Amino acid sequence: MRTLIVVDVQNDFMPGGALAVPGGDGVIEPLNRAMGRFDLVVATQDWHPPDHVSFASNHKGKEPFDIIDLHGKEQTLWPDHCVQGSQGAELHAGLEEARIEAVFRKGMDREIDSYSALYDNAHLKTTGLAGYLREKGSRELYLGGLAGDFCVYFTIKDALGEGFAVTVIEDAVRAIDDEAYGKLKQELQDKGVRFVLSGEL
Ligand code: VGL
Ligand code: ZN
């Protein structure tokens, strides 16, 4: 029983999008090819209200990529992105949606960001994904998508914390900051996360 989690493959994270991840559209082909090799495919969708706390536009005098203190925790401020119901929030049309059994949305609470697909950033609320996966019999999770240094990374950390075995499909991930992602990758490897290429699946 192998499960593929397709993380935030949404228009706003594509080149030209509101929060473009360099080479973001490069994940689509390896993900589509990988889907056929899995028993279960689920996707996640960043899904913010327009007044979301992570948007720089909702903080007077702040710019995108500024870092603020939010309830004692660091919060990076982003350009408005993945606004509920917008074109930018849609999953990329090139993704083989027919194979995606469920889509888990996150970041809907205006008060708190949610990089991980399992919990919000303060670990106060679950999205239900971990319970869904357990009920489906999933133990081994494979991940690809965007962005490697944010939502993919934090989803992996939470998945490890929930006892899942995690493998990253390397060529199906792109990061906002490659240098930061390189360090995070090392940390994940040290925690037992495997990195494979889609051709090896
Ligand atoms: C993401 C920043 C803000 C992501 C989502 O999907 O990695 N990054 N919201
Ligand atoms: Zn977001």
Short mmCIF file of C-alpha atoms and ligand atoms in Angstrom, two decimals:
data_model
loop_
_atom_site.label_atom_id
_atom_site.label_comp_id
_atom_site.label_asym_id
_atom_site.label_seq_id
_atom_site.Cartn_x
_atom_site.Cartn_y
_atom_site.Cartn_z
CA MET A 1 0.00 0.00 0.00
CA ARG A 2 1.82 3.08 -1.25
CA THR A 3 0.34 6.54 -1.10
CA LEU A 4 1.32 9.59 -3.12
CA ILE A 5 0.68 13.05 -1.71
CA VAL A 6 0.70 15.81 -4.31
CA VAL A 7 1.43 19.01 -2.40
CA ASP A 8 0.06 22.38 -3.53
CA VAL A 9 0.47 22.01 -7.30
CA GLN A 10 -1.53 25.20 -7.81
CA ASN A 11 -1.39 27.96 -10.41
CA ASP A 12 -0.13 30.62 -8.00
CA PHE A 13 3.03 28.56 -7.34
CA MET A 14 3.80 28.22 -11.06
CA PRO A 15 6.12 30.54 -13.00
CA GLY A 16 4.17 33.78 -13.52
CA GLY A 17 1.95 33.03 -10.51
CA ALA A 18 1.44 35.20 -7.45
CA LEU A 19 3.98 33.24 -5.38
CA ALA A 20 6.01 31.64 -8.14
CA VAL A 21 8.32 28.79 -7.25
CA PRO A 22 11.26 28.67 -9.71
CA GLY A 23 10.65 25.79 -12.14
CA GLY A 24 7.40 24.94 -10.34
CA ASP A 25 5.75 23.57 -13.48
CA GLY A 26 8.53 20.99 -13.70
CA VAL A 27 6.84 18.85 -11.04
CA ILE A 28 3.74 18.10 -13.12
CA GLU A 29 5.20 15.56 -15.54
CA PRO A 30 7.01 13.43 -12.94
CA LEU A 31 3.93 13.51 -10.70
CA ASN A 32 1.60 12.40 -13.50
CA ARG A 33 3.98 9.57 -14.37
CA ALA A 34 4.30 8.58 -10.71
CA MET A 35 0.53 8.44 -10.06
CA GLY A 36 0.13 5.14 -11.91
CA ARG A 37 2.51 3.47 -9.46
CA PHE A 38 0.40 4.20 -6.36
CA ASP A 39 -2.59 2.60 -4.69
CA LEU A 40 -3.83 5.93 -3.43
CA VAL A 41 -3.20 9.50 -4.61
CA VAL A 42 -4.28 12.52 -2.59
CA ALA A 43 -3.58 16.20 -3.17
CA THR A 44 -3.37 19.24 -0.95
CA GLN A 45 -4.52 22.75 -1.74
CA ASP A 46 -3.46 25.97 -0.07
CA TRP A 47 -6.81 27.77 0.36
CA HIS A 48 -6.72 31.18 2.03
CA PRO A 49 -9.46 33.73 2.73
CA PRO A 50 -8.62 37.21 1.29
CA ASP A 51 -7.95 38.60 4.79
CA HIS A 52 -5.46 35.87 5.66
CA VAL A 53 -2.83 36.75 8.25
CA SER A 54 0.02 35.47 6.03
CA PHE A 55 -0.60 38.10 3.35
CA ALA A 56 1.69 41.16 3.54
CA SER A 57 -1.21 43.18 2.12
CA ASN A 58 -3.05 42.67 5.42
CA HIS A 59 -0.23 44.27 7.46
CA LYS A 60 0.23 48.01 7.16
CA GLY A 61 3.74 48.99 6.06
CA LYS A 62 4.88 45.41 5.45
CA GLU A 63 6.20 43.89 2.25
CA PRO A 64 6.08 40.33 0.93
CA PHE A 65 8.87 38.19 2.43
CA ASP A 66 9.14 40.36 5.55
CA ILE A 67 9.13 38.27 8.71
CA ILE A 68 6.90 39.32 11.61
CA ASP A 69 6.24 38.03 15.09
CA LEU A 70 2.83 36.41 15.24
CA HIS A 71 1.75 35.24 18.71
CA GLY A 72 5.41 34.65 19.60
CA LYS A 73 6.25 32.77 16.39
CA GLU A 74 7.97 33.89 13.21
CA GLN A 75 5.62 34.33 10.27
CA THR A 76 6.88 35.05 6.77
CA LEU A 77 4.58 37.42 4.94
CA TRP A 78 3.64 36.41 1.41
CA PRO A 79 2.12 38.05 -1.62
CA ASP A 80 -1.64 37.33 -1.76
CA HIS A 81 -1.83 33.76 -3.08
CA CYS A 82 -4.20 30.81 -3.34
CA VAL A 83 -7.22 32.92 -2.46
CA GLN A 84 -10.29 30.71 -2.10
CA GLY A 85 -12.15 30.39 -5.40
CA SER A 86 -9.52 32.23 -7.46
CA GLN A 87 -7.88 30.88 -10.61
CA GLY A 88 -4.54 30.99 -8.80
CA ALA A 89 -5.81 28.60 -6.15
CA GLU A 90 -6.85 25.95 -8.69
CA LEU A 91 -4.75 22.84 -9.07
CA HIS A 92 -2.70 23.12 -12.28
CA ALA A 93 -4.80 21.96 -15.25
CA GLY A 94 -1.96 19.70 -16.42
CA LEU A 95 -2.27 17.49 -13.36
CA GLU A 96 -4.04 14.14 -13.92
CA GLU A 97 -6.92 14.97 -11.62
CA ALA A 98 -8.80 11.78 -12.43
CA ARG A 99 -6.33 9.83 -10.30
CA ILE A 100 -6.63 12.10 -7.25
CA GLU A 101 -9.00 10.51 -4.76
CA ALA A 102 -9.25 13.38 -2.28
CA VAL A 103 -8.08 16.96 -1.94
CA PHE A 104 -7.24 18.29 1.51
CA ARG A 105 -7.42 22.05 1.89
CA LYS A 106 -5.43 24.05 4.41
CA GLY A 107 -4.80 27.62 5.50
CA MET A 108 -8.51 28.47 5.68
CA ASP A 109 -8.39 30.02 9.15
CA ARG A 110 -7.52 33.69 8.69
CA GLU A 111 -5.69 33.79 12.04
CA ILE A 112 -3.05 31.15 11.35
CA ASP A 113 -0.96 29.80 8.48
CA SER A 114 -0.74 26.11 7.64
CA TYR A 115 2.28 24.92 5.69
CA SER A 116 1.81 21.32 6.67
CA ALA A 117 -1.05 19.35 5.15
CA LEU A 118 -1.62 17.68 8.55
CA TYR A 119 -1.71 20.54 11.07
CA ASP A 120 -1.71 24.33 11.21
CA ASN A 121 1.62 25.96 12.06
CA ALA A 122 0.84 26.06 15.80
CA HIS A 123 -0.30 22.42 15.80
CA LEU A 124 -3.68 23.42 17.22
CA LYS A 125 -5.96 21.87 14.61
CA THR A 126 -5.68 18.79 12.44
CA THR A 127 -6.80 18.77 8.81
CA GLY A 128 -7.87 15.15 9.24
CA LEU A 129 -5.37 13.92 6.65
CA ALA A 130 -3.40 11.71 9.06
CA GLY A 131 -6.59 9.99 10.22
CA TYR A 132 -7.80 9.59 6.64
CA LEU A 133 -4.53 7.98 5.62
CA ARG A 134 -4.58 5.61 8.60
CA GLU A 135 -8.15 4.59 7.87
CA LYS A 136 -7.12 3.89 4.27
CA GLY A 137 -4.29 1.66 5.51
CA SER A 138 -1.49 3.96 4.35
CA ARG A 139 1.84 3.59 6.10
CA GLU A 140 4.30 4.61 3.39
CA LEU A 141 3.91 8.10 2.03
CA TYR A 142 5.62 9.46 -1.07
CA LEU A 143 5.60 13.20 -1.60
CA GLY A 144 6.08 15.61 -4.45
CA GLY A 145 4.99 19.16 -5.15
CA LEU A 146 5.58 22.71 -3.94
CA ALA A 147 7.32 24.24 -2.24
CA GLY A 148 10.13 21.99 -1.02
CA ASP A 149 11.25 24.41 1.66
CA PHE A 150 7.75 25.14 3.00
CA CYS A 151 4.68 22.99 2.53
CA VAL A 152 6.51 19.84 1.42
CA TYR A 153 9.02 20.12 4.28
CA PHE A 154 6.45 20.80 7.02
CA THR A 155 4.12 18.08 5.75
CA ILE A 156 7.00 15.60 5.95
CA LYS A 157 7.90 16.67 9.49
CA ASP A 158 4.33 16.18 10.67
CA ALA A 159 4.02 12.87 8.79
CA LEU A 160 7.14 11.58 10.54
CA GLY A 161 5.70 12.75 13.85
CA GLU A 162 2.57 10.71 13.09
CA GLY A 163 4.66 7.60 12.46
CA PHE A 164 4.48 7.42 8.67
CA ALA A 165 7.48 6.33 6.60
CA VAL A 166 8.27 9.10 4.12
CA THR A 167 9.95 9.13 0.71
CA VAL A 168 10.45 12.27 -1.36
CA ILE A 169 10.27 12.07 -5.14
CA GLU A 170 13.20 14.39 -5.75
CA ASP A 171 12.51 15.40 -9.34
CA ALA A 172 8.88 16.15 -8.40
CA VAL A 173 9.82 18.90 -5.91
CA ARG A 174 10.92 22.51 -6.43
CA ALA A 175 11.82 25.01 -3.70
CA ILE A 176 11.41 28.75 -3.22
CA ASP A 177 15.01 28.97 -1.89
CA ASP A 178 17.28 26.16 -3.09
CA GLU A 179 19.97 26.82 -0.50
CA ALA A 180 17.48 26.65 2.36
CA TYR A 181 15.96 23.50 0.86
CA GLY A 182 19.38 21.86 0.66
CA LYS A 183 19.80 22.22 4.41
CA LEU A 184 16.29 21.00 5.15
CA LYS A 185 16.87 17.99 2.91
CA GLN A 186 19.92 17.03 4.95
CA GLU A 187 17.88 17.34 8.14
CA LEU A 188 15.14 15.11 6.71
CA GLN A 189 17.64 12.53 5.50
CA ASP A 190 19.09 12.41 9.02
CA LYS A 191 15.55 11.72 10.30
CA GLY A 192 15.19 8.72 7.97
CA VAL A 193 13.44 10.27 4.98
CA ARG A 194 14.38 8.61 1.67
CA PHE A 195 14.92 10.55 -1.55
CA VAL A 196 14.26 8.81 -4.87
CA LEU A 197 13.72 9.80 -8.51
CA SER A 198 10.37 9.25 -10.22
CA GLY A 199 12.07 6.87 -12.67
CA GLU A 200 13.03 4.59 -9.77
CA LEU A 201 9.48 4.07 -8.50
C1 VGL B 1 3.40 27.65 0.56
C2 VGL B 1 4.17 29.67 1.31
C3 VGL B 1 2.90 30.07 1.62
C4 VGL B 1 3.71 26.30 -0.03
C5 VGL B 1 2.11 28.03 0.88
O1 VGL B 1 2.80 25.68 -0.63
O2 VGL B 1 4.88 25.87 0.09
N1 VGL B 1 4.42 28.47 0.79
N2 VGL B 1 1.88 29.23 1.40
ZN ZN B 2 -0.13 29.89 1.67
#
